[in-house]
């Protein structure tokens, strides 16, 4: 990268961080900090969900798989589209109907304190590892493009992410996610045609591709894996506490449905386009090592884009991947502040609660940085991402999601399901291969991680239905109404009512959020248009994308702001 690229990357980073920090003055309550007032426009929440999930491994994990296996990477991501559509239809409106701030609050109300504590502490452990797994690709991108050591990149970016998440809360996360979506779509619109031009066109790409490059599956990622991975994604998108926040922060069940549908539609279209650059790079450089394939996306970008634009692409990719980190930090801090700290100290002041919210964000951020520094020693990001999904995803998130649709499950059933499932998954991953010499391949590992909790929950469901006509025994007694009306659960219900009351007053925050998004789009458009004026290749494409963003800026900018200015002048 040239010094010009670095300066553009820094300019974009400053733009994103400053816009995120602008919400520091707007976040005056815990409900605003963690739920953005409870009336976020559905398209903002949907784009944020897309970016939070999409950026987890797009450029490193999926880019590496696309380089090595071709169309298989697109097939894998298509399962995410189907999962998102299913979530939009079945699960998202259920979460919105609960009127809770966090999934932990729902579990406490539905299943009691023991379940809440169990899942909360387990969630904290998983969040620390997932946050670190998300932060690692960010550092990897910096290392590949700039030569900055991986450790230094992780430390620096971790501090930056912690800063604007701790100050701006959920609105900072939402706005930066939307801006990342805009700039990355713009970047890919430029990279794809330039990449094909580099190799002589689409026809040359098809002619030179490996013979199995356009197969939908392969031995490692077969249809069994696709089915299991698709179900896992439905549970993860519908049950991950970070993503539940996207359904509960919009104002109605219908809006919650739209959040899931938008995610599904975008994931149906985007992977086809996004996976093309690393696939093209396989034609240009067919023999790079497996670990170096994690940088394929950045390598093709460095090769084909003009000076300056690489800096913008790097900044966009970094913050897009970082969106998964800030989402994880925000919800982890939200669970601690809203569900754990009140049990430690019942009487607290508003400023004290906000201090806890921001301090816990910093604390979980530091732990995630430490995990990110260890990812390389765990076998690389692809191994960590899939193993984490197979071991924890369905076992952790399916039991609470199940209770959205069933009143038969109890503390005993949901906790035992998670404990047994996690134990089986961990045993097959770490102990059985050493003791018995039996190890699971990728498909079998994912299949076991999905099937075990499903079977256990079905058994419990049949059992409770069978005895539903008789008095439950003491050991299997469901959380009684007295437990659901305990002081802490009354506080949860009061918080839900308070959140409803806040929604009408959230319009000002929504207008501010739209204004910040419009300003960000305008700034990105000016940067791209300026780069197009001095570009030595792809000039027309770059200028067209820049002009489109400037028009989009005017379209998105809230009309209410213009009217207020006119009234002030009058």
C-alpha positions as a Python dict, from the first residue, in 0.01 Angstrom:
ca = {
    (1, 'X'): (0, 0, 0),
    (2, 'X'): (114, 351, -78),
    (3, 'X'): (113, 639, 168),
    (4, 'X'): (-187, 776, -23),
    (5, 'X'): (-378, 452, 44),
    (6, 'X'): (-290, 472, 411),
    (7, 'X'): (-412, 833, 432),
    (8, 'X'): (-745, 739, 269),
    (9, 'X'): (-785, 445, 511),
    (10, 'X'): (-718, 677, 805),
    (11, 'X'): (-965, 936, 671),
    (12, 'X'): (-1239, 672, 639),
    (13, 'X'): (-1162, 531, 983),
    (14, 'X'): (-1186, 877, 1138),
    (15, 'X'): (-1517, 938, 960),
    (16, 'X'): (-1668, 615, 1096),
    (17, 'X'): (-1533, 659, 1449),
    (18, 'X'): (-1641, 1025, 1475),
    (19, 'X'): (-1991, 945, 1351),
    (20, 'X'): (-2012, 662, 1603),
    (21, 'X'): (-1890, 885, 1884),
    (22, 'X'): (-2152, 1147, 1792),
    (23, 'X'): (-2409, 930, 1971),
    (24, 'X'): (-2230, 972, 2302),
    (25, 'X'): (-2449, 1273, 2385),
    (26, 'X'): (-2768, 1102, 2268),
    (27, 'X'): (-2745, 786, 2481),
    (28, 'X'): (-2884, 900, 2815),
    (29, 'X'): (-3045, 577, 2939),
    (30, 'X'): (-2979, 205, 2946),
    (31, 'X'): (-3279, 144, 2719),
    (32, 'X'): (-3131, 381, 2462),
    (33, 'X'): (-2780, 242, 2505),
    (34, 'X'): (-2886, -120, 2445),
    (35, 'X'): (-3216, -93, 2252),
    (36, 'X'): (-3185, 246, 2076),
    (37, 'X'): (-3519, 355, 2221),
    (38, 'X'): (-3703, 47, 2095),
    (39, 'X'): (-3819, 199, 1765),
    (40, 'X'): (-3527, 162, 1524),
    (41, 'X'): (-3635, 177, 1155),
    (42, 'X'): (-3654, -182, 1029),
    (43, 'X'): (-3421, -122, 733),
    (44, 'X'): (-3146, 10, 961),
    (45, 'X'): (-3183, -287, 1194),
    (46, 'X'): (-3192, -527, 897),
    (47, 'X'): (-2878, -387, 739),
    (48, 'X'): (-2705, -397, 1076),
    (49, 'X'): (-2805, -762, 1121),
    (50, 'X'): (-2673, -838, 773),
    (51, 'X'): (-2341, -668, 836),
    (52, 'X'): (-2299, -809, 1186),
    (53, 'X'): (-2345, -1159, 1051),
    (54, 'X'): (-2206, -1114, 700),
    (55, 'X'): (-1878, -967, 815),
    (56, 'X'): (-1798, -1243, 1061),
    (57, 'X'): (-1590, -1423, 801),
    (58, 'X'): (-1672, -1288, 458),
    (59, 'X'): (-1328, -1169, 360),
    (60, 'X'): (-1114, -1419, 551),
    (61, 'X'): (-1319, -1736, 613),
    (62, 'X'): (-1543, -1732, 307),
    (63, 'X'): (-1279, -1564, 93),
    (64, 'X'): (-1041, -1848, 176),
    (65, 'X'): (-1305, -2114, 101),
    (66, 'X'): (-1402, -1940, -225),
    (67, 'X'): (-1037, -1932, -335),
    (68, 'X'): (-991, -2302, -264),
    (69, 'X'): (-1330, -2450, -357),
    (70, 'X'): (-1504, -2197, -580),
    (71, 'X'): (-1885, -2211, -593),
    (72, 'X'): (-1904, -2420, -276),
    (73, 'X'): (-1854, -2100, -76),
    (74, 'X'): (-2165, -1952, -241),
    (75, 'X'): (-2370, -2265, -167),
    (76, 'X'): (-2273, -2251, 200),
    (77, 'X'): (-2385, -1890, 225),
    (78, 'X'): (-2712, -1961, 44),
    (79, 'X'): (-2812, -2170, 345),
    (80, 'X'): (-2782, -1847, 546),
    (81, 'X'): (-3032, -1678, 315),
    (82, 'X'): (-3289, -1954, 367),
    (83, 'X'): (-3222, -1940, 740),
    (84, 'X'): (-3280, -1564, 746),
    (85, 'X'): (-3611, -1593, 562),
    (86, 'X'): (-3726, -1862, 806),
    (87, 'X'): (-3626, -1643, 1100),
    (88, 'X'): (-3817, -1350, 955),
    (89, 'X'): (-4134, -1556, 922),
    (90, 'X'): (-4126, -1765, 1239),
    (91, 'X'): (-3884, -1637, 1505),
    (92, 'X'): (-3826, -1260, 1477),
    (93, 'X'): (-4191, -1156, 1544),
    (94, 'X'): (-4197, -1389, 1845),
    (95, 'X'): (-3901, -1206, 1998),
    (96, 'X'): (-4055, -866, 1934),
    (97, 'X'): (-4377, -978, 2102),
    (98, 'X'): (-4190, -1050, 2426),
    (99, 'X'): (-4112, -677, 2480),
    (100, 'X'): (-3776, -747, 2643),
    (101, 'X'): (-3443, -566, 2626),
    (102, 'X'): (-3230, -883, 2622),
    (103, 'X'): (-3276, -1254, 2565),
    (104, 'X'): (-3158, -1308, 2924),
    (105, 'X'): (-3457, -1109, 3046),
    (106, 'X'): (-3691, -1335, 2847),
    (107, 'X'): (-3529, -1650, 2986),
    (108, 'X'): (-3565, -1520, 3341),
    (109, 'X'): (-3934, -1442, 3290),
    (110, 'X'): (-4012, -1765, 3107),
    (111, 'X'): (-3794, -2018, 3289),
    (112, 'X'): (-3674, -1861, 3612),
    (113, 'X'): (-3349, -1742, 3772),
    (114, 'X'): (-3153, -2067, 3748),
    (115, 'X'): (-3194, -2082, 3370),
    (116, 'X'): (-3106, -1715, 3335),
    (117, 'X'): (-2787, -1752, 3538),
    (118, 'X'): (-2682, -2067, 3353),
    (119, 'X'): (-2728, -1921, 3005),
    (120, 'X'): (-2590, -1582, 3102),
    (121, 'X'): (-2258, -1715, 3228),
    (122, 'X'): (-2235, -1956, 2936),
    (123, 'X'): (-2313, -1669, 2699),
    (124, 'X'): (-2033, -1461, 2849),
    (125, 'X'): (-1780, -1739, 2786),
    (126, 'X'): (-1897, -1792, 2428),
    (127, 'X'): (-1905, -1416, 2363),
    (128, 'X'): (-1545, -1374, 2468),
    (129, 'X'): (-1434, -1646, 2227),
    (130, 'X'): (-1659, -1531, 1941),
    (131, 'X'): (-1554, -1169, 1989),
    (132, 'X'): (-1190, -1277, 1966),
    (133, 'X'): (-1264, -1492, 1661),
    (134, 'X'): (-1427, -1191, 1494),
    (135, 'X'): (-1142, -956, 1584),
    (136, 'X'): (-872, -1184, 1444),
    (137, 'X'): (-974, -1139, 1074),
    (138, 'X'): (-956, -762, 1120),
    (139, 'X'): (-594, -785, 1231),
    (140, 'X'): (-523, -1033, 952),
    (141, 'X'): (-645, -786, 689),
    (142, 'X'): (-419, -515, 826),
    (143, 'X'): (-123, -751, 831),
    (144, 'X'): (-176, -865, 470),
    (145, 'X'): (-216, -515, 326),
    (146, 'X'): (17, -300, 534),
    (147, 'X'): (275, -535, 680),
    (148, 'X'): (190, -422, 1035),
    (149, 'X'): (243, -719, 1272),
    (150, 'X'): (-75, -910, 1352),
    (151, 'X'): (-47, -854, 1727),
    (152, 'X'): (-10, -477, 1688),
    (153, 'X'): (-305, -461, 1448),
    (154, 'X'): (-532, -656, 1684),
    (155, 'X'): (-438, -440, 1982),
    (156, 'X'): (-490, -110, 1801),
    (157, 'X'): (-818, -201, 1634),
    (158, 'X'): (-952, -360, 1949),
    (159, 'X'): (-902, -34, 2137),
    (160, 'X'): (-1072, 170, 1860),
    (161, 'X'): (-1375, -63, 1847),
    (162, 'X'): (-1409, -60, 2225),
    (163, 'X'): (-1398, 321, 2227),
    (164, 'X'): (-1690, 400, 1997),
    (165, 'X'): (-1901, 105, 2117),
    (166, 'X'): (-1859, 206, 2482),
    (167, 'X'): (-1945, 569, 2408),
    (168, 'X'): (-2221, 543, 2148),
    (169, 'X'): (-2410, 225, 2242),
    (170, 'X'): (-2641, 44, 2001),
    (171, 'X'): (-2702, 346, 1777),
    (172, 'X'): (-2326, 374, 1716),
    (173, 'X'): (-2323, 5, 1621),
    (174, 'X'): (-2625, 37, 1392),
    (175, 'X'): (-2503, 346, 1207),
    (176, 'X'): (-2150, 218, 1150),
    (177, 'X'): (-2295, -112, 1025),
    (178, 'X'): (-2509, 67, 766),
    (179, 'X'): (-2215, 278, 648),
    (180, 'X'): (-2002, -34, 617),
    (181, 'X'): (-2270, -196, 402),
    (182, 'X'): (-2282, 108, 173),
    (183, 'X'): (-1907, 140, 123),
    (184, 'X'): (-1850, -232, 76),
    (185, 'X'): (-2123, -263, -185),
    (186, 'X'): (-1962, 33, -359),
    (187, 'X'): (-1618, -128, -335),
    (188, 'X'): (-1731, -463, -477),
    (189, 'X'): (-1908, -282, -761),
    (190, 'X'): (-1564, -151, -854),
    (191, 'X'): (-1348, -457, -778),
    (192, 'X'): (-1550, -717, -971),
    (193, 'X'): (-1531, -557, -1319),
    (194, 'X'): (-1164, -466, -1268),
    (195, 'X'): (-1086, -823, -1160),
    (196, 'X'): (-1245, -971, -1472),
    (197, 'X'): (-1063, -714, -1683),
    (198, 'X'): (-735, -827, -1526),
    (199, 'X'): (-777, -1188, -1647),
    (200, 'X'): (-932, -1109, -1984),
    (201, 'X'): (-1303, -1135, -1916),
    (202, 'X'): (-1563, -1380, -1786),
    (203, 'X'): (-1496, -1629, -2064),
    (204, 'X'): (-1129, -1655, -1971),
    (205, 'X'): (-1225, -1698, -1604),
    (206, 'X'): (-1449, -1996, -1688),
    (207, 'X'): (-1191, -2148, -1923),
    (208, 'X'): (-902, -2131, -1675),
    (209, 'X'): (-1092, -2231, -1361),
    (210, 'X'): (-1021, -2573, -1204),
    (211, 'X'): (-1250, -2851, -1327),
    (212, 'X'): (-1438, -2874, -996),
    (213, 'X'): (-1456, -2498, -935),
    (214, 'X'): (-1826, -2465, -1017),
    (215, 'X'): (-1956, -2766, -824),
    (216, 'X'): (-2204, -2676, -553),
    (217, 'X'): (-2061, -2919, -294),
    (218, 'X'): (-1748, -3125, -233),
    (219, 'X'): (-1626, -3399, -1),
    (220, 'X'): (-1565, -3164, 291),
    (221, 'X'): (-1878, -2953, 247),
    (222, 'X'): (-2141, -3200, 128),
    (223, 'X'): (-2521, -3180, 136),
    (224, 'X'): (-2530, -3321, 488),
    (225, 'X'): (-2312, -3032, 599),
    (226, 'X'): (-2530, -2784, 408),
    (227, 'X'): (-2850, -2908, 573),
    (228, 'X'): (-2697, -2907, 922),
    (229, 'X'): (-2528, -2572, 867),
    (230, 'X'): (-2851, -2420, 738),
    (231, 'X'): (-3040, -2530, 1048),
    (232, 'X'): (-2757, -2407, 1269),
    (233, 'X'): (-2777, -2066, 1100),
    (234, 'X'): (-3152, -2047, 1152),
    (235, 'X'): (-3103, -2111, 1523),
    (236, 'X'): (-2803, -1878, 1544),
    (237, 'X'): (-2966, -1589, 1356),
    (238, 'X'): (-3289, -1639, 1544),
    (239, 'X'): (-3144, -1709, 1888),
    (240, 'X'): (-2805, -1540, 1924),
    (241, 'X'): (-2846, -1280, 2192),
    (242, 'X'): (-2670, -1020, 1980),
    (243, 'X'): (-2912, -1071, 1691),
    (244, 'X'): (-3221, -1091, 1912),
    (245, 'X'): (-3140, -727, 1986),
    (246, 'X'): (-3218, -645, 1623),
    (247, 'X'): (-3572, -786, 1652),
    (248, 'X'): (-3653, -634, 1990),
    (249, 'X'): (-3526, -284, 1903),
    (250, 'X'): (-3784, -227, 1625),
    (251, 'X'): (-4135, -106, 1709),
    (252, 'X'): (-4359, -390, 1584),
    (253, 'X'): (-4376, -759, 1499),
    (254, 'X'): (-4420, -670, 1132),
    (255, 'X'): (-4099, -465, 1139),
    (256, 'X'): (-3921, -756, 1307),
    (257, 'X'): (-4033, -978, 1020),
    (258, 'X'): (-3896, -728, 770),
    (259, 'X'): (-3558, -735, 947),
    (260, 'X'): (-3532, -1110, 887),
    (261, 'X'): (-3662, -1088, 531),
    (262, 'X'): (-3413, -814, 440),
    (263, 'X'): (-3132, -1027, 577),
    (264, 'X'): (-3249, -1329, 375),
    (265, 'X'): (-3283, -1139, 47),
    (266, 'X'): (-2943, -973, 81),
    (267, 'X'): (-2778, -1305, 160),
    (268, 'X'): (-2940, -1460, -145),
    (269, 'X'): (-2790, -1200, -379),
    (270, 'X'): (-2470, -1072, -220),
    (271, 'X'): (-2258, -1392, -192),
    (272, 'X'): (-2281, -1451, -566),
    (273, 'X'): (-2113, -1114, -621),
    (274, 'X'): (-1890, -1101, -313),
    (275, 'X'): (-1719, -1436, -373),
    (276, 'X'): (-1612, -1354, -728),
    (277, 'X'): (-1290, -1160, -643),
    (278, 'X'): (-1118, -1443, -446),
    (279, 'X'): (-1236, -1693, -709),
    (280, 'X'): (-1077, -1478, -981),
    (281, 'X'): (-758, -1457, -775),
    (282, 'X'): (-735, -1839, -791),
    (283, 'X'): (-687, -1799, -1169),
    (284, 'X'): (-422, -1530, -1123),
    (285, 'X'): (-228, -1703, -844),
    (286, 'X'): (-331, -2070, -822),
    (287, 'X'): (-70, -2207, -583),
    (288, 'X'): (-67, -1998, -266),
    (289, 'X'): (-49, -2182, 67),
    (290, 'X'): (-365, -2268, 260),
    (291, 'X'): (-301, -2014, 536),
    (292, 'X'): (-220, -1744, 280),
    (293, 'X'): (-559, -1809, 116),
    (294, 'X'): (-710, -1618, 409),
    (295, 'X'): (-572, -1304, 245),
    (296, 'X'): (-699, -1378, -108),
    (297, 'X'): (-961, -1103, -99),
    (298, 'X'): (-710, -839, -8),
    (299, 'X'): (-454, -965, -257),
    (300, 'X'): (-690, -935, -556),
    (301, 'X'): (-794, -590, -436),
    (302, 'X'): (-433, -475, -414),
    (303, 'X'): (-371, -605, -765),
    (304, 'X'): (-657, -445, -959),
    (305, 'X'): (-770, -121, -792),
    (306, 'X'): (-608, 220, -851),
    (307, 'X'): (-412, 413, -588),
    (308, 'X'): (-618, 542, -298),
    (309, 'X'): (-911, 310, -348),
    (310, 'X'): (-724, 25, -178),
    (311, 'X'): (-707, 236, 136),
    (312, 'X'): (-1083, 289, 129),
    (313, 'X'): (-1147, -82, 68),
    (314, 'X'): (-917, -178, 352),
    (315, 'X'): (-1087, 64, 589),
    (316, 'X'): (-1428, -64, 484),
    (317, 'X'): (-1335, -430, 522),
    (318, 'X'): (-1175, -367, 860),
    (319, 'X'): (-1478, -190, 1004),
    (320, 'X'): (-1722, -431, 839),
    (321, 'X'): (-1554, -727, 1002),
    (322, 'X'): (-1529, -526, 1322),
    (323, 'X'): (-1909, -484, 1326),
    (324, 'X'): (-1937, -837, 1459),
    (325, 'X'): (-1708, -740, 1745),
    (326, 'X'): (-1895, -425, 1843),
    (327, 'X'): (-2228, -609, 1823),
    (328, 'X'): (-2097, -879, 2055),
    (329, 'X'): (-1953, -625, 2298),
    (330, 'X'): (-2275, -423, 2311),
    (331, 'X'): (-2501, -719, 2387),
    (332, 'X'): (-2257, -876, 2637),
    (333, 'X'): (-2243, -546, 2825),
    (334, 'X'): (-2621, -520, 2796),
    (335, 'X'): (-2675, -859, 2959),
    (336, 'X'): (-2435, -774, 3241),
    (337, 'X'): (-2584, -429, 3303),
    (338, 'X'): (-2950, -520, 3265),
    (339, 'X'): (-2958, -871, 3411),
    (340, 'X'): (-2655, -930, 3634),
    (341, 'X'): (-2563, -599, 3796),
    (342, 'X'): (-2916, -537, 3938),
    (343, 'X'): (-2877, -861, 4134),
    (344, 'X'): (-2545, -737, 4274),
    (345, 'X'): (-2677, -394, 4369),
    (346, 'X'): (-3050, -332, 4374),
    (347, 'X'): (-3042, 41, 4453),
    (348, 'X'): (-2847, 232, 4190),
    (349, 'X'): (-2845, 573, 4026),
    (350, 'X'): (-2894, 631, 3653),
    (351, 'X'): (-2541, 765, 3604),
    (352, 'X'): (-2406, 462, 3788),
    (353, 'X'): (-2589, 222, 3554),
    (354, 'X'): (-2452, 399, 3247),
    (355, 'X'): (-2104, 382, 3399),
    (356, 'X'): (-2147, 6, 3444),
    (357, 'X'): (-2270, -24, 3083),
    (358, 'X'): (-1963, 146, 2941),
    (359, 'X'): (-1713, -12, 3180),
    (360, 'X'): (-1841, -363, 3109),
    (361, 'X'): (-1811, -293, 2735),
    (362, 'X'): (-1443, -213, 2787),
    (363, 'X'): (-1392, -521, 3006),
    (364, 'X'): (-1541, -765, 2754),
    (365, 'X'): (-1349, -591, 2477),
    (366, 'X'): (-1017, -652, 2652),
    (367, 'X'): (-1098, -1021, 2700),
    (368, 'X'): (-1189, -1051, 2329),
    (369, 'X'): (-854, -896, 2234),
    (370, 'X'): (-673, -1158, 2441),
    (371, 'X'): (-863, -1439, 2267),
    (372, 'X'): (-794, -1290, 1923),
    (373, 'X'): (-421, -1303, 1997),
    (374, 'X'): (-454, -1680, 2047),
    (375, 'X'): (-653, -1769, 1732),
    (376, 'X'): (-345, -1864, 1528),
    (377, 'X'): (-244, -2121, 1788),
    (378, 'X'): (-596, -2270, 1776),
    (379, 'X'): (-561, -2382, 1414),
    (380, 'X'): (-655, -2067, 1225),
    (381, 'X'): (-976, -1874, 1184),
    (382, 'X'): (-1158, -2127, 960),
    (383, 'X'): (-1108, -2407, 1213),
    (384, 'X'): (-1205, -2182, 1505),
    (385, 'X'): (-1516, -2044, 1333),
    (386, 'X'): (-1662, -2380, 1231),
    (387, 'X'): (-1569, -2559, 1553),
    (388, 'X'): (-1721, -2281, 1762),
    (389, 'X'): (-2038, -2302, 1553),
    (390, 'X'): (-2065, -2681, 1571),
    (391, 'X'): (-1994, -2709, 1944),
    (392, 'X'): (-2192, -2419, 2086),
    (393, 'X'): (-2439, -2277, 1833),
    (394, 'X'): (-2746, -2502, 1848),
    (395, 'X'): (-2673, -2635, 2197),
    (396, 'X'): (-2673, -2283, 2342),
    (397, 'X'): (-2941, -2103, 2141),
    (398, 'X'): (-3202, -2366, 2043),
    (399, 'X'): (-3351, -2437, 2390),
    (400, 'X'): (-3449, -2072, 2457),
    (401, 'X'): (-3581, -2033, 2099),
    (402, 'X'): (-3786, -2351, 2149),
    (403, 'X'): (-3955, -2193, 2449),
    (404, 'X'): (-4082, -1910, 2226),
    (405, 'X'): (-4314, -2168, 2071),
    (406, 'X'): (-4372, -2408, 2360),
    (407, 'X'): (-4488, -2370, 2721),
    (408, 'X'): (-4393, -2729, 2802),
    (409, 'X'): (-4018, -2683, 2855),
    (410, 'X'): (-3880, -2620, 3204),
    (411, 'X'): (-3556, -2520, 3372),
    (412, 'X'): (-3460, -2887, 3395),
    (413, 'X'): (-3526, -2961, 3028),
    (414, 'X'): (-3353, -2661, 2874),
    (415, 'X'): (-3047, -2667, 3099),
    (416, 'X'): (-3002, -3044, 3069),
    (417, 'X'): (-3035, -3021, 2691),
    (418, 'X'): (-2761, -2760, 2668),
    (419, 'X'): (-2531, -2938, 2915),
    (420, 'X'): (-2563, -3279, 2748),
    (421, 'X'): (-2529, -3134, 2396),
    (422, 'X'): (-2222, -2929, 2484),
    (423, 'X'): (-2066, -3229, 2660),
    (424, 'X'): (-2120, -3455, 2359),
    (425, 'X'): (-1982, -3194, 2118),
    (426, 'X'): (-1674, -3124, 2330),
    (427, 'X'): (-1610, -3497, 2377),
    (428, 'X'): (-1616, -3564, 2002),
    (429, 'X'): (-1395, -3263, 1936),
    (430, 'X'): (-1124, -3304, 2199),
    (431, 'X'): (-1140, -3634, 2388),
    (432, 'X'): (-1279, -3918, 2175),
    (433, 'X'): (-1019, -3870, 1897),
    (434, 'X'): (-742, -3912, 2155),
    (435, 'X'): (-902, -4195, 2353),
    (436, 'X'): (-1067, -4400, 2075),
    (437, 'X'): (-898, -4273, 1761),
    (438, 'X'): (-1236, -4172, 1616),
    (439, 'X'): (-1269, -3820, 1479),
    (440, 'X'): (-1553, -3648, 1299),
    (441, 'X'): (-1514, -3475, 965),
    (442, 'X'): (-1658, -3129, 908),
    (443, 'X'): (-2004, -3253, 804),
    (444, 'X'): (-2038, -3507, 1084),
    (445, 'X'): (-1921, -3254, 1344),
    (446, 'X'): (-2185, -3006, 1234),
    (447, 'X'): (-2452, -3278, 1209),
    (448, 'X'): (-2391, -3403, 1564),
    (449, 'X'): (-2396, -3045, 1694),
    (450, 'X'): (-2741, -2994, 1540),
    (451, 'X'): (-2912, -3330, 1595),
    (452, 'X'): (-2830, -3396, 1963),
    (453, 'X'): (-3013, -3091, 2107),
    (454, 'X'): (-3308, -3140, 1870),
    (455, 'X'): (-3353, -3502, 1979),
    (456, 'X'): (-3325, -3411, 2348),
    (457, 'X'): (-3581, -3129, 2321),
    (458, 'X'): (-3825, -3353, 2133),
    (459, 'X'): (-3793, -3617, 2407),
    (460, 'X'): (-3861, -3357, 2677),
    (461, 'X'): (-4153, -3214, 2479),
    (462, 'X'): (-4316, -3557, 2443),
    (463, 'X'): (-4253, -3636, 2807),
    (464, 'X'): (-4416, -3318, 2935),
    (465, 'X'): (-4712, -3354, 2703),
    (466, 'X'): (-4758, -3712, 2819),
    (467, 'X'): (-4781, -3608, 3184),
    (468, 'X'): (-4965, -3281, 3120),
    (469, 'X'): (-5295, -3424, 3244),
    (470, 'X'): (-5150, -3510, 3586),
    (471, 'X'): (-4975, -3310, 3853),
    (472, 'X'): (-4604, -3277, 3776),
    (473, 'X'): (-4371, -3429, 4028),
    (474, 'X'): (-4171, -3187, 4242),
    (475, 'X'): (-3848, -3257, 4057),
    (476, 'X'): (-3999, -3180, 3721),
    (477, 'X'): (-4224, -2896, 3824),
    (478, 'X'): (-4229, -2611, 3579),
    (479, 'X'): (-4146, -2258, 3688),
    (480, 'X'): (-4463, -2163, 3871),
    (481, 'X'): (-4652, -1838, 3837),
    (482, 'X'): (-4512, -1734, 4175),
    (483, 'X'): (-4163, -1766, 4034),
    (484, 'X'): (-4254, -1567, 3726),
    (485, 'X'): (-4387, -1288, 3942),
    (486, 'X'): (-4078, -1272, 4163),
    (487, 'X'): (-3926, -926, 4229),
    (488, 'X'): (-3662, -951, 3961),
    (489, 'X'): (-3916, -1060, 3703),
    (490, 'X'): (-4150, -779, 3803),
    (491, 'X'): (-3857, -547, 3738),
    (492, 'X'): (-3815, -711, 3396),
    (493, 'X'): (-4183, -654, 3317),
    (494, 'X'): (-4150, -294, 3433),
    (495, 'X'): (-3849, -253, 3205),
    (496, 'X'): (-4055, -385, 2914),
    (497, 'X'): (-4333, -135, 2987),
    (498, 'X'): (-4075, 141, 3017),
    (499, 'X'): (-3931, 41, 2680),
    (500, 'X'): (-4276, 66, 2522),
    (501, 'X'): (-4320, 410, 2672),
    (502, 'X'): (-3987, 520, 2531),
    (503, 'X'): (-4073, 423, 2173),
    (504, 'X'): (-4275, 731, 2077),
    (505, 'X'): (-3997, 956, 2207),
    (506, 'X'): (-3742, 759, 2003),
    (507, 'X'): (-3836, 950, 1687),
    (508, 'X'): (-3575, 1216, 1762),
    (509, 'X'): (-3307, 949, 1792),
    (510, 'X'): (-3424, 795, 1465),
    (511, 'X'): (-3401, 1129, 1287),
    (512, 'X'): (-3055, 1185, 1432),
    (513, 'X'): (-2952, 836, 1323),
    (514, 'X'): (-3077, 891, 967),
    (515, 'X'): (-2898, 1225, 954),
    (516, 'X'): (-2568, 1069, 1065),
    (517, 'X'): (-2610, 788, 810),
    (518, 'X'): (-2676, 1045, 534),
    (519, 'X'): (-2369, 1245, 635),
    (520, 'X'): (-2161, 928, 631),
    (521, 'X'): (-2288, 827, 286),
    (522, 'X'): (-2213, 1177, 157),
    (523, 'X'): (-1860, 1164, 299),
    (524, 'X'): (-1797, 823, 143),
    (525, 'X'): (-1940, 943, -188),
    (526, 'X'): (-1709, 1246, -192),
    (527, 'X'): (-1406, 1028, -117),
    (528, 'X'): (-1491, 781, -396),
    (529, 'X'): (-1574, 1056, -646),
    (530, 'X'): (-1245, 1231, -565),
    (531, 'X'): (-1054, 905, -613),
    (532, 'X'): (-1229, 856, -946),
    (533, 'X'): (-1108, 1194, -1073),
    (534, 'X'): (-743, 1092, -1032),
    (535, 'X'): (-777, 717, -1106),
    (536, 'X'): (-557, 569, -1379),
    (537, 'X'): (-799, 280, -1447),
    (538, 'X'): (-1168, 209, -1399),
    (539, 'X'): (-1230, 584, -1382),
    (540, 'X'): (-1584, 583, -1522),
    (541, 'X'): (-1696, 304, -1288),
    (542, 'X'): (-1552, 479, -983),
    (543, 'X'): (-1704, 816, -1073),
    (544, 'X'): (-2044, 656, -1135),
    (545, 'X'): (-2039, 484, -794),
    (546, 'X'): (-1935, 807, -622),
    (547, 'X'): (-2211, 1007, -792),
    (548, 'X'): (-2470, 744, -697),
    (549, 'X'): (-2371, 771, -330),
    (550, 'X'): (-2401, 1151, -335),
    (551, 'X'): (-2756, 1118, -473),
    (552, 'X'): (-2831, 853, -211),
    (553, 'X'): (-2709, 1090, 60),
    (554, 'X'): (-2969, 1351, -41),
    (555, 'X'): (-3240, 1084, -54),
    (556, 'X'): (-3166, 943, 293),
    (557, 'X'): (-3121, 1277, 470),
    (558, 'X'): (-3435, 1322, 684),
    (559, 'X'): (-3680, 1574, 542),
    (560, 'X'): (-3770, 1677, 896),
    (561, 'X'): (-3428, 1836, 932),
    (562, 'X'): (-3479, 2047, 622),
    (563, 'X'): (-3821, 2159, 744),
    (564, 'X'): (-3680, 2253, 1084),
    (565, 'X'): (-3415, 2468, 919),
    (566, 'X'): (-3677, 2643, 709),
    (567, 'X'): (-3888, 2711, 1017),
    (568, 'X'): (-3584, 2848, 1202),
    (569, 'X'): (-3499, 3085, 919),
    (570, 'X'): (-3861, 3199, 897),
}
